[in-house]
Protein backbone atom coordinates (compact mmCIF):
# COMPACT_ATOMS: atom_id res chain seq x y z
CA UNK A 1 0.00 0.00 0.00
CA UNK A 2 0.88 3.65 -0.18
CA UNK A 3 1.34 3.99 3.55
CA UNK A 4 1.31 1.95 6.74
CA UNK A 5 -2.23 0.93 7.58
CA UNK A 6 -3.39 -0.04 11.07
CA UNK A 7 -6.71 -1.50 12.14
CA UNK A 8 -8.76 -0.97 14.16
CA UNK A 9 -8.27 2.72 14.72
CA UNK A 10 -9.88 2.44 18.12
CA UNK A 11 -10.65 -0.59 20.23
CA UNK A 12 -12.51 -0.64 23.53
CA UNK A 13 -12.51 -3.90 25.43
CA UNK A 14 -13.12 -5.23 28.88
CA UNK A 15 -10.48 -6.38 31.29
CA UNK A 16 -9.55 -9.99 30.67
CA UNK A 17 -10.52 -10.05 27.00
CA UNK A 18 -8.30 -10.92 24.03
CA UNK A 19 -7.49 -8.34 21.34
CA UNK A 20 -5.74 -8.34 18.00
CA UNK A 21 -4.26 -5.29 16.33
CA UNK A 22 -3.32 -5.42 12.68
CA UNK A 23 -0.59 -3.65 10.73
CA UNK A 24 -0.18 -3.59 6.96
CA UNK A 25 3.24 -2.07 6.16
CA UNK A 26 4.39 -0.26 3.06
CA UNK A 27 4.81 -2.69 0.18
CA UNK A 28 8.38 -3.91 -0.05
CA UNK A 29 9.36 -2.89 3.47
CA UNK A 30 10.93 -5.90 5.11
CA UNK A 31 11.46 -4.34 8.54
CA UNK A 32 8.42 -3.89 10.78
CA UNK A 33 8.31 -2.44 14.28
CA UNK A 34 5.61 -2.29 16.94
CA UNK A 35 5.69 0.47 19.54
CA UNK A 36 3.44 1.34 22.45
CA UNK A 37 2.74 4.95 23.32
CA UNK A 38 1.16 5.79 26.64
CA UNK A 39 -0.47 9.16 27.22
CA UNK A 40 2.11 11.95 27.28
CA UNK A 41 4.98 9.61 26.52
CA UNK A 42 7.15 8.77 23.57
CA UNK A 43 6.87 5.50 21.67
CA UNK A 44 8.32 2.51 23.49
CA UNK A 45 9.71 -0.40 21.50
CA UNK A 46 7.86 -3.69 21.66
CA UNK A 47 9.03 -5.97 18.86
CA UNK A 48 10.87 -5.94 15.53
CA UNK A 49 10.34 -8.21 12.55
CA UNK A 50 12.77 -8.75 9.72
CA UNK A 51 10.74 -10.64 7.16
CA UNK A 52 8.69 -13.33 8.89
CA UNK A 53 10.82 -13.70 11.98
CA UNK A 54 10.80 -11.69 15.18
CA UNK A 55 14.41 -10.55 15.26
CA UNK A 56 14.02 -8.70 18.56
CA UNK A 57 11.12 -9.11 20.97
CA UNK A 58 12.91 -7.70 23.99
CA UNK A 59 10.36 -4.92 24.41
CA UNK A 60 7.32 -7.12 24.95
CA UNK A 61 6.29 -6.46 28.56
CA UNK A 62 5.20 -10.00 29.42
CA UNK A 63 3.94 -13.25 27.93
CA UNK A 64 0.44 -11.87 27.42
CA UNK A 65 1.81 -10.02 24.41
CA UNK A 66 2.62 -11.83 21.19
CA UNK A 67 3.05 -10.79 17.57
CA UNK A 68 3.23 -12.63 14.28
CA UNK A 69 4.07 -11.83 10.68
CA UNK A 70 3.50 -15.15 8.90
CA UNK A 71 4.04 -14.05 5.31
CA UNK A 72 6.50 -11.25 5.88
CA UNK A 73 3.97 -8.53 5.21
CA UNK A 74 0.95 -7.99 7.48
CA UNK A 75 1.62 -8.29 11.20
CA UNK A 76 -0.77 -8.90 14.07
CA UNK A 77 -0.12 -7.89 17.66
CA UNK A 78 -2.03 -10.11 20.05
CA UNK A 79 -2.78 -9.29 23.67
CA UNK A 80 -4.27 -11.92 25.95
CA UNK A 81 -6.13 -11.30 29.23
CA UNK A 82 -6.01 -7.54 28.76
CA UNK A 83 -5.41 -5.32 31.77
CA UNK A 84 -6.25 -1.66 32.29
CA UNK A 85 -2.55 -0.88 32.14
CA UNK A 86 -2.47 -2.10 28.55
CA UNK A 87 -4.48 0.97 27.51
CA UNK A 88 -2.32 2.94 25.07
CA UNK A 89 -1.83 3.73 21.42
CA UNK A 90 -0.08 0.92 19.60
CA UNK A 91 1.99 2.19 16.71
CA UNK A 92 3.31 0.19 13.81
CA UNK A 93 6.18 1.34 11.62
CA UNK A 94 8.00 -0.10 8.65
CA UNK A 95 11.24 0.62 6.85
CA UNK A 96 13.59 -0.67 4.24
CA UNK A 97 16.21 -2.78 5.92
CA UNK A 98 18.53 -2.32 3.03
CA UNK A 99 18.30 0.06 0.10
CA UNK A 100 17.28 -1.29 -3.24
CA UNK A 101 19.43 -0.62 -6.29
CA UNK A 102 19.26 3.04 -7.09
CA UNK A 103 17.33 3.86 -3.94
CA UNK A 104 18.79 5.59 -0.93
CA UNK A 105 18.06 4.06 2.45
CA UNK A 106 17.05 7.13 4.35
CA UNK A 107 16.97 5.29 7.66
CA UNK A 108 13.59 6.58 8.69
CA UNK A 109 10.61 4.74 10.04
CA UNK A 110 7.25 5.16 8.34
CA UNK A 111 4.40 5.07 10.84
CA UNK A 112 0.75 4.19 10.70
CA UNK A 113 -1.89 6.18 12.55
CA UNK A 114 -1.90 3.76 15.44
CA UNK A 115 -4.56 1.73 17.19
CA UNK A 116 -5.89 3.23 20.41
CA UNK A 117 -6.67 0.46 22.87
CA UNK A 118 -8.85 1.20 25.87
CA UNK A 119 -9.30 -1.51 28.48
CA UNK A 120 -12.24 -0.86 30.82
CA UNK B 1 22.22 1.64 26.36
CA UNK B 2 21.29 4.68 24.37
CA UNK B 3 18.95 7.29 25.79
CA UNK B 4 17.17 10.31 24.36
CA UNK B 5 16.14 13.23 26.56
CA UNK B 6 13.76 16.05 25.75
CA UNK B 7 13.70 18.39 28.71
CA UNK B 8 10.92 20.69 27.49
CA UNK B 9 7.48 19.09 27.99
CA UNK B 10 5.79 22.07 26.39
CA UNK B 11 6.78 25.13 24.38
CA UNK B 12 4.82 28.05 22.97
CA UNK B 13 5.65 30.31 20.06
CA UNK B 14 3.94 33.22 18.43
CA UNK B 15 2.90 32.73 14.84
CA UNK B 16 5.68 33.79 12.43
CA UNK B 17 8.29 33.66 15.21
CA UNK B 18 11.14 31.18 15.69
CA UNK B 19 11.30 28.44 18.29
CA UNK B 20 13.97 25.91 19.23
CA UNK B 21 13.23 22.50 20.68
CA UNK B 22 15.99 20.77 22.62
CA UNK B 23 17.15 17.17 22.52
CA UNK B 24 20.15 15.45 24.04
CA UNK B 25 21.17 11.85 23.72
CA UNK B 26 23.66 9.46 25.14
CA UNK B 27 25.53 6.86 23.13
CA UNK B 28 28.94 5.27 22.74
CA UNK B 29 28.38 4.66 19.04
CA UNK B 30 29.89 6.79 16.30
CA UNK B 31 27.58 5.77 13.48
CA UNK B 32 23.93 6.64 13.97
CA UNK B 33 21.01 8.69 12.69
CA UNK B 34 18.99 11.32 14.47
CA UNK B 35 15.46 12.33 13.59
CA UNK B 36 12.75 14.76 14.54
CA UNK B 37 9.21 13.47 14.14
CA UNK B 38 6.01 15.47 14.37
CA UNK B 39 2.86 13.88 15.78
CA UNK B 40 -0.34 15.88 15.24
CA UNK B 41 -3.63 14.90 16.92
CA UNK B 42 -4.21 12.40 14.11
CA UNK B 43 -1.48 10.34 15.85
CA UNK B 44 0.55 9.59 12.72
CA UNK B 45 4.22 10.28 13.24
CA UNK B 46 5.61 12.31 10.35
CA UNK B 47 9.29 12.76 9.68
CA UNK B 48 10.38 16.38 9.92
CA UNK B 49 14.12 16.13 9.43
CA UNK B 50 16.99 13.64 9.67
CA UNK B 51 20.70 13.92 10.40
CA UNK B 52 23.39 11.35 9.75
CA UNK B 53 26.00 11.45 12.49
CA UNK B 54 28.92 11.36 10.07
CA UNK B 55 27.77 14.57 8.40
CA UNK B 56 29.07 17.71 10.02
CA UNK B 57 26.73 19.96 8.10
CA UNK B 58 23.44 20.65 9.85
CA UNK B 59 20.38 19.36 8.01
CA UNK B 60 17.75 21.80 6.79
CA UNK B 61 14.27 21.28 5.33
CA UNK B 62 12.58 24.52 4.38
CA UNK B 63 11.60 26.22 7.67
CA UNK B 64 13.11 23.43 9.77
CA UNK B 65 16.77 23.15 10.64
CA UNK B 66 18.84 21.41 13.25
CA UNK B 67 21.83 22.29 15.36
CA UNK B 68 23.76 19.05 15.61
CA UNK B 69 26.57 19.12 18.16
CA UNK B 70 28.07 15.63 18.06
CA UNK B 71 30.61 16.08 20.83
CA UNK B 72 27.98 17.54 23.13
CA UNK B 73 25.42 14.92 22.00
CA UNK B 74 22.89 17.62 21.32
CA UNK B 75 20.37 17.78 18.48
CA UNK B 76 18.02 20.76 18.63
CA UNK B 77 15.29 21.62 16.14
CA UNK B 78 14.70 25.18 15.00
CA UNK B 79 11.38 26.10 13.44
CA UNK B 80 11.39 29.43 11.65
CA UNK B 81 8.34 31.45 10.66
CA UNK B 82 6.11 29.25 12.83
CA UNK B 83 2.69 28.42 11.43
CA UNK B 84 -0.50 27.27 13.12
CA UNK B 85 -0.08 23.91 11.40
CA UNK B 86 3.19 23.37 13.24
CA UNK B 87 1.31 22.80 16.49
CA UNK B 88 1.90 19.18 17.48
CA UNK B 89 4.00 16.87 19.63
CA UNK B 90 7.60 16.71 18.47
CA UNK B 91 9.74 13.68 19.17
CA UNK B 92 13.48 13.39 18.91
CA UNK B 93 14.61 9.92 17.89
CA UNK B 94 17.90 8.06 17.70
CA UNK B 95 18.67 5.18 15.37
CA UNK B 96 21.54 2.99 16.43
CA UNK B 97 24.15 1.45 14.22
CA UNK B 98 23.32 -2.03 12.97
CA UNK B 99 23.27 -4.67 15.70
CA UNK B 100 24.63 -7.88 14.20
CA UNK B 101 23.46 -9.91 17.20
CA UNK B 102 19.79 -9.04 16.87
CA UNK B 103 19.93 -8.16 13.18
CA UNK B 104 18.22 -4.87 13.74
CA UNK B 105 18.52 -1.16 14.16
CA UNK B 106 17.25 0.23 17.45
CA UNK B 107 15.10 3.33 17.35
CA UNK B 108 14.78 5.19 20.63
CA UNK B 109 12.43 8.09 21.18
CA UNK B 110 12.36 10.93 23.65
CA UNK B 111 9.29 11.80 25.69
CA UNK B 112 8.28 14.59 23.36
CA UNK B 113 7.70 18.35 23.42
CA UNK B 114 4.23 19.75 22.87
CA UNK B 115 4.46 22.83 20.67
CA UNK B 116 1.69 25.40 20.82
CA UNK B 117 1.51 28.09 18.19
CA UNK B 118 -0.27 31.26 19.24
CA UNK B 119 -2.13 33.31 16.65
PDB file of N, CA and C in Angstrom, chain A residues 9-10 33 35 37 40-43 45 48 55-56 58 97 105-109 111-114 116, chain B residues 33 35 37 39 42-45 47 50 89 91 95 98 102-112:
ATOM      1  N   UNK A   9      -8.755   1.423  14.291  1.00  0.00           N
ATOM      2  CA  UNK A   9      -8.270   2.722  14.716  1.00  0.00           C
ATOM      3  C   UNK A   9      -8.459   2.887  16.219  1.00  0.00           C
ATOM      4  N   UNK A  10      -9.576   2.398  16.694  1.00  0.00           N
ATOM      5  CA  UNK A  10      -9.884   2.440  18.119  1.00  0.00           C
ATOM      6  C   UNK A  10     -10.499   1.123  18.548  1.00  0.00           C
ATOM      7  N   UNK A  33       8.167  -2.701  12.844  1.00  0.00           N
ATOM      8  CA  UNK A  33       8.310  -2.444  14.277  1.00  0.00           C
ATOM      9  C   UNK A  33       6.941  -2.190  14.901  1.00  0.00           C
ATOM     10  N   UNK A  35       5.404  -0.386  18.393  1.00  0.00           N
ATOM     11  CA  UNK A  35       5.692   0.466  19.538  1.00  0.00           C
ATOM     12  C   UNK A  35       4.401   0.664  20.331  1.00  0.00           C
ATOM     13  N   UNK A  37       2.630   3.571  22.872  1.00  0.00           N
ATOM     14  CA  UNK A  37       2.737   4.953  23.315  1.00  0.00           C
ATOM     15  C   UNK A  37       1.664   5.237  24.348  1.00  0.00           C
ATOM     16  N   UNK A  40       1.064  11.006  26.885  1.00  0.00           N
ATOM     17  CA  UNK A  40       2.105  11.946  27.281  1.00  0.00           C
ATOM     18  C   UNK A  40       3.515  11.400  27.199  1.00  0.00           C
ATOM     19  N   UNK A  41       3.662  10.230  26.613  1.00  0.00           N
ATOM     20  CA  UNK A  41       4.985   9.610  26.523  1.00  0.00           C
ATOM     21  C   UNK A  41       5.407   9.423  25.073  1.00  0.00           C
ATOM     22  N   UNK A  42       6.670   9.104  24.893  1.00  0.00           N
ATOM     23  CA  UNK A  42       7.148   8.769  23.571  1.00  0.00           C
ATOM     24  C   UNK A  42       6.917   7.297  23.272  1.00  0.00           C
ATOM     25  N   UNK A  43       7.043   6.913  22.026  1.00  0.00           N
ATOM     26  CA  UNK A  43       6.871   5.500  21.670  1.00  0.00           C
ATOM     27  C   UNK A  43       7.912   4.626  22.358  1.00  0.00           C
ATOM     28  N   UNK A  45       9.532   0.763  22.363  1.00  0.00           N
ATOM     29  CA  UNK A  45       9.713  -0.396  21.501  1.00  0.00           C
ATOM     30  C   UNK A  45       9.099  -1.654  22.102  1.00  0.00           C
ATOM     31  N   UNK A  48      10.387  -6.225  16.884  1.00  0.00           N
ATOM     32  CA  UNK A  48      10.867  -5.938  15.534  1.00  0.00           C
ATOM     33  C   UNK A  48      10.857  -7.221  14.712  1.00  0.00           C
ATOM     34  N   UNK A  55      12.978 -10.646  15.018  1.00  0.00           N
ATOM     35  CA  UNK A  55      14.413 -10.549  15.264  1.00  0.00           C
ATOM     36  C   UNK A  55      14.720 -10.027  16.664  1.00  0.00           C
ATOM     37  N   UNK A  56      13.799  -9.274  17.235  1.00  0.00           N
ATOM     38  CA  UNK A  56      14.022  -8.702  18.556  1.00  0.00           C
ATOM     39  C   UNK A  56      12.670  -8.489  19.221  1.00  0.00           C
ATOM     40  N   UNK A  58      12.497  -8.047  22.635  1.00  0.00           N
ATOM     41  CA  UNK A  58      12.910  -7.696  23.994  1.00  0.00           C
ATOM     42  C   UNK A  58      12.023  -6.645  24.651  1.00  0.00           C
ATOM     43  N   UNK A  97      15.036  -2.372   5.156  1.00  0.00           N
ATOM     44  CA  UNK A  97      16.206  -2.782   5.922  1.00  0.00           C
ATOM     45  C   UNK A  97      17.467  -2.412   5.160  1.00  0.00           C
ATOM     46  N   UNK A 105      18.698   4.454   1.195  1.00  0.00           N
ATOM     47  CA  UNK A 105      18.060   4.062   2.447  1.00  0.00           C
ATOM     48  C   UNK A 105      18.156   5.245   3.385  1.00  0.00           C
ATOM     49  N   UNK A 106      17.049   5.891   3.585  1.00  0.00           N
ATOM     50  CA  UNK A 106      17.053   7.126   4.355  1.00  0.00           C
ATOM     51  C   UNK A 106      17.048   6.870   5.848  1.00  0.00           C
ATOM     52  N   UNK A 107      16.871   5.631   6.247  1.00  0.00           N
ATOM     53  CA  UNK A 107      16.969   5.289   7.656  1.00  0.00           C
ATOM     54  C   UNK A 107      15.745   5.581   8.479  1.00  0.00           C
ATOM     55  N   UNK A 108      14.726   6.176   7.877  1.00  0.00           N
ATOM     56  CA  UNK A 108      13.586   6.585   8.690  1.00  0.00           C
ATOM     57  C   UNK A 108      12.561   5.474   8.816  1.00  0.00           C
ATOM     58  N   UNK A 109      11.763   5.596   9.862  1.00  0.00           N
ATOM     59  CA  UNK A 109      10.605   4.739  10.042  1.00  0.00           C
ATOM     60  C   UNK A 109       9.383   5.444   9.473  1.00  0.00           C
ATOM     61  N   UNK A 111       5.385   5.480   9.831  1.00  0.00           N
ATOM     62  CA  UNK A 111       4.403   5.070  10.840  1.00  0.00           C
ATOM     63  C   UNK A 111       2.987   5.025  10.291  1.00  0.00           C
ATOM     64  N   UNK A 112       2.189   4.145  10.890  1.00  0.00           N
ATOM     65  CA  UNK A 112       0.747   4.185  10.704  1.00  0.00           C
ATOM     66  C   UNK A 112       0.127   5.170  11.684  1.00  0.00           C
ATOM     67  N   UNK A 113      -1.194   5.243  11.669  1.00  0.00           N
ATOM     68  CA  UNK A 113      -1.893   6.180  12.550  1.00  0.00           C
ATOM     69  C   UNK A 113      -2.143   5.595  13.935  1.00  0.00           C
ATOM     70  N   UNK A 114      -1.779   4.367  14.115  1.00  0.00           N
ATOM     71  CA  UNK A 114      -1.898   3.764  15.437  1.00  0.00           C
ATOM     72  C   UNK A 114      -3.275   3.188  15.717  1.00  0.00           C
ATOM     73  N   UNK A 116      -5.704   2.849  18.995  1.00  0.00           N
ATOM     74  CA  UNK A 116      -5.890   3.229  20.406  1.00  0.00           C
ATOM     75  C   UNK A 116      -6.661   2.135  21.110  1.00  0.00           C
TER      76      UNK A 116
ATOM     77  N   UNK B  33      21.874   7.669  13.284  1.00  0.00           N
ATOM     78  CA  UNK B  33      21.011   8.693  12.690  1.00  0.00           C
ATOM     79  C   UNK B  33      20.227   9.366  13.821  1.00  0.00           C
ATOM     80  N   UNK B  35      16.659  11.884  14.276  1.00  0.00           N
ATOM     81  CA  UNK B  35      15.456  12.333  13.591  1.00  0.00           C
ATOM     82  C   UNK B  35      14.636  13.232  14.505  1.00  0.00           C
ATOM     83  N   UNK B  37      10.526  13.851  14.634  1.00  0.00           N
ATOM     84  CA  UNK B  37       9.210  13.475  14.135  1.00  0.00           C
ATOM     85  C   UNK B  37       8.169  14.409  14.726  1.00  0.00           C
ATOM     86  N   UNK B  39       4.068  14.691  15.589  1.00  0.00           N
ATOM     87  CA  UNK B  39       2.865  13.882  15.782  1.00  0.00           C
ATOM     88  C   UNK B  39       1.681  14.799  16.061  1.00  0.00           C
ATOM     89  N   UNK B  42      -3.836  13.590  14.886  1.00  0.00           N
ATOM     90  CA  UNK B  42      -4.209  12.399  14.108  1.00  0.00           C
ATOM     91  C   UNK B  42      -3.379  11.178  14.494  1.00  0.00           C
ATOM     92  N   UNK B  43      -2.346  11.396  15.277  1.00  0.00           N
ATOM     93  CA  UNK B  43      -1.482  10.340  15.846  1.00  0.00           C
ATOM     94  C   UNK B  43      -0.374   9.861  14.909  1.00  0.00           C
ATOM     95  N   UNK B  44      -0.478  10.123  13.610  1.00  0.00           N
ATOM     96  CA  UNK B  44       0.547   9.588  12.724  1.00  0.00           C
ATOM     97  C   UNK B  44       1.838  10.372  12.854  1.00  0.00           C
ATOM     98  N   UNK B  45       2.905   9.674  13.125  1.00  0.00           N
ATOM     99  CA  UNK B  45       4.222  10.282  13.239  1.00  0.00           C
ATOM    100  C   UNK B  45       4.737  10.605  11.843  1.00  0.00           C
ATOM    101  N   UNK B  47       7.905  12.333   9.611  1.00  0.00           N
ATOM    102  CA  UNK B  47       9.295  12.760   9.679  1.00  0.00           C
ATOM    103  C   UNK B  47       9.417  14.244   9.335  1.00  0.00           C
ATOM    104  N   UNK B  50      16.058  14.674   9.245  1.00  0.00           N
ATOM    105  CA  UNK B  50      16.995  13.636   9.674  1.00  0.00           C
ATOM    106  C   UNK B  50      18.417  14.173   9.590  1.00  0.00           C
ATOM    107  N   UNK B  89       2.929  17.443  18.806  1.00  0.00           N
ATOM    108  CA  UNK B  89       3.999  16.872  19.626  1.00  0.00           C
ATOM    109  C   UNK B  89       5.199  16.635  18.724  1.00  0.00           C
ATOM    110  N   UNK B  91       8.906  14.692  18.551  1.00  0.00           N
ATOM    111  CA  UNK B  91       9.736  13.677  19.173  1.00  0.00           C
ATOM    112  C   UNK B  91      11.108  13.632  18.511  1.00  0.00           C
ATOM    113  N   UNK B  95      18.547   6.501  15.949  1.00  0.00           N
ATOM    114  CA  UNK B  95      18.668   5.177  15.365  1.00  0.00           C
ATOM    115  C   UNK B  95      20.091   4.689  15.530  1.00  0.00           C
ATOM    116  N   UNK B  98      23.898  -0.704  13.145  1.00  0.00           N
ATOM    117  CA  UNK B  98      23.318  -2.034  12.968  1.00  0.00           C
ATOM    118  C   UNK B  98      23.840  -2.989  14.043  1.00  0.00           C
ATOM    119  N   UNK B 102      21.245  -8.967  17.026  1.00  0.00           N
ATOM    120  CA  UNK B 102      19.790  -9.045  16.874  1.00  0.00           C
ATOM    121  C   UNK B 102      19.358  -8.852  15.425  1.00  0.00           C
ATOM    122  N   UNK B 103      20.275  -8.393  14.575  1.00  0.00           N
ATOM    123  CA  UNK B 103      19.929  -8.165  13.183  1.00  0.00           C
ATOM    124  C   UNK B 103      18.972  -7.007  13.007  1.00  0.00           C
ATOM    125  N   UNK B 104      19.172  -5.970  13.793  1.00  0.00           N
ATOM    126  CA  UNK B 104      18.219  -4.868  13.740  1.00  0.00           C
ATOM    127  C   UNK B 104      18.890  -3.545  14.030  1.00  0.00           C
ATOM    128  N   UNK B 105      18.187  -2.501  13.695  1.00  0.00           N
ATOM    129  CA  UNK B 105      18.525  -1.159  14.161  1.00  0.00           C
ATOM    130  C   UNK B 105      17.589  -0.854  15.335  1.00  0.00           C
ATOM    131  N   UNK B 106      18.095  -0.207  16.343  1.00  0.00           N
ATOM    132  CA  UNK B 106      17.252   0.229  17.455  1.00  0.00           C
ATOM    133  C   UNK B 106      16.860   1.687  17.230  1.00  0.00           C
ATOM    134  N   UNK B 107      15.590   1.959  17.398  1.00  0.00           N
ATOM    135  CA  UNK B 107      15.099   3.332  17.345  1.00  0.00           C
ATOM    136  C   UNK B 107      14.611   3.686  18.745  1.00  0.00           C
ATOM    137  N   UNK B 108      15.138   4.771  19.278  1.00  0.00           N
ATOM    138  CA  UNK B 108      14.784   5.193  20.631  1.00  0.00           C
ATOM    139  C   UNK B 108      14.247   6.609  20.564  1.00  0.00           C
ATOM    140  N   UNK B 109      13.123   6.807  21.233  1.00  0.00           N
ATOM    141  CA  UNK B 109      12.430   8.089  21.177  1.00  0.00           C
ATOM    142  C   UNK B 109      12.495   8.808  22.519  1.00  0.00           C
ATOM    143  N   UNK B 110      12.511  10.123  22.458  1.00  0.00           N
ATOM    144  CA  UNK B 110      12.362  10.930  23.649  1.00  0.00           C
ATOM    145  C   UNK B 110      10.901  10.995  24.071  1.00  0.00           C
ATOM    146  N   UNK B 111      10.638  11.724  25.151  1.00  0.00           N
ATOM    147  CA  UNK B 111       9.286  11.799  25.691  1.00  0.00           C
ATOM    148  C   UNK B 111       8.437  12.864  25.007  1.00  0.00           C
ATOM    149  N   UNK B 112       9.043  13.651  24.162  1.00  0.00           N
ATOM    150  CA  UNK B 112       8.277  14.593  23.358  1.00  0.00           C
ATOM    151  C   UNK B 112       8.182  15.989  23.938  1.00  0.00           C
TER     152      UNK B 112
END
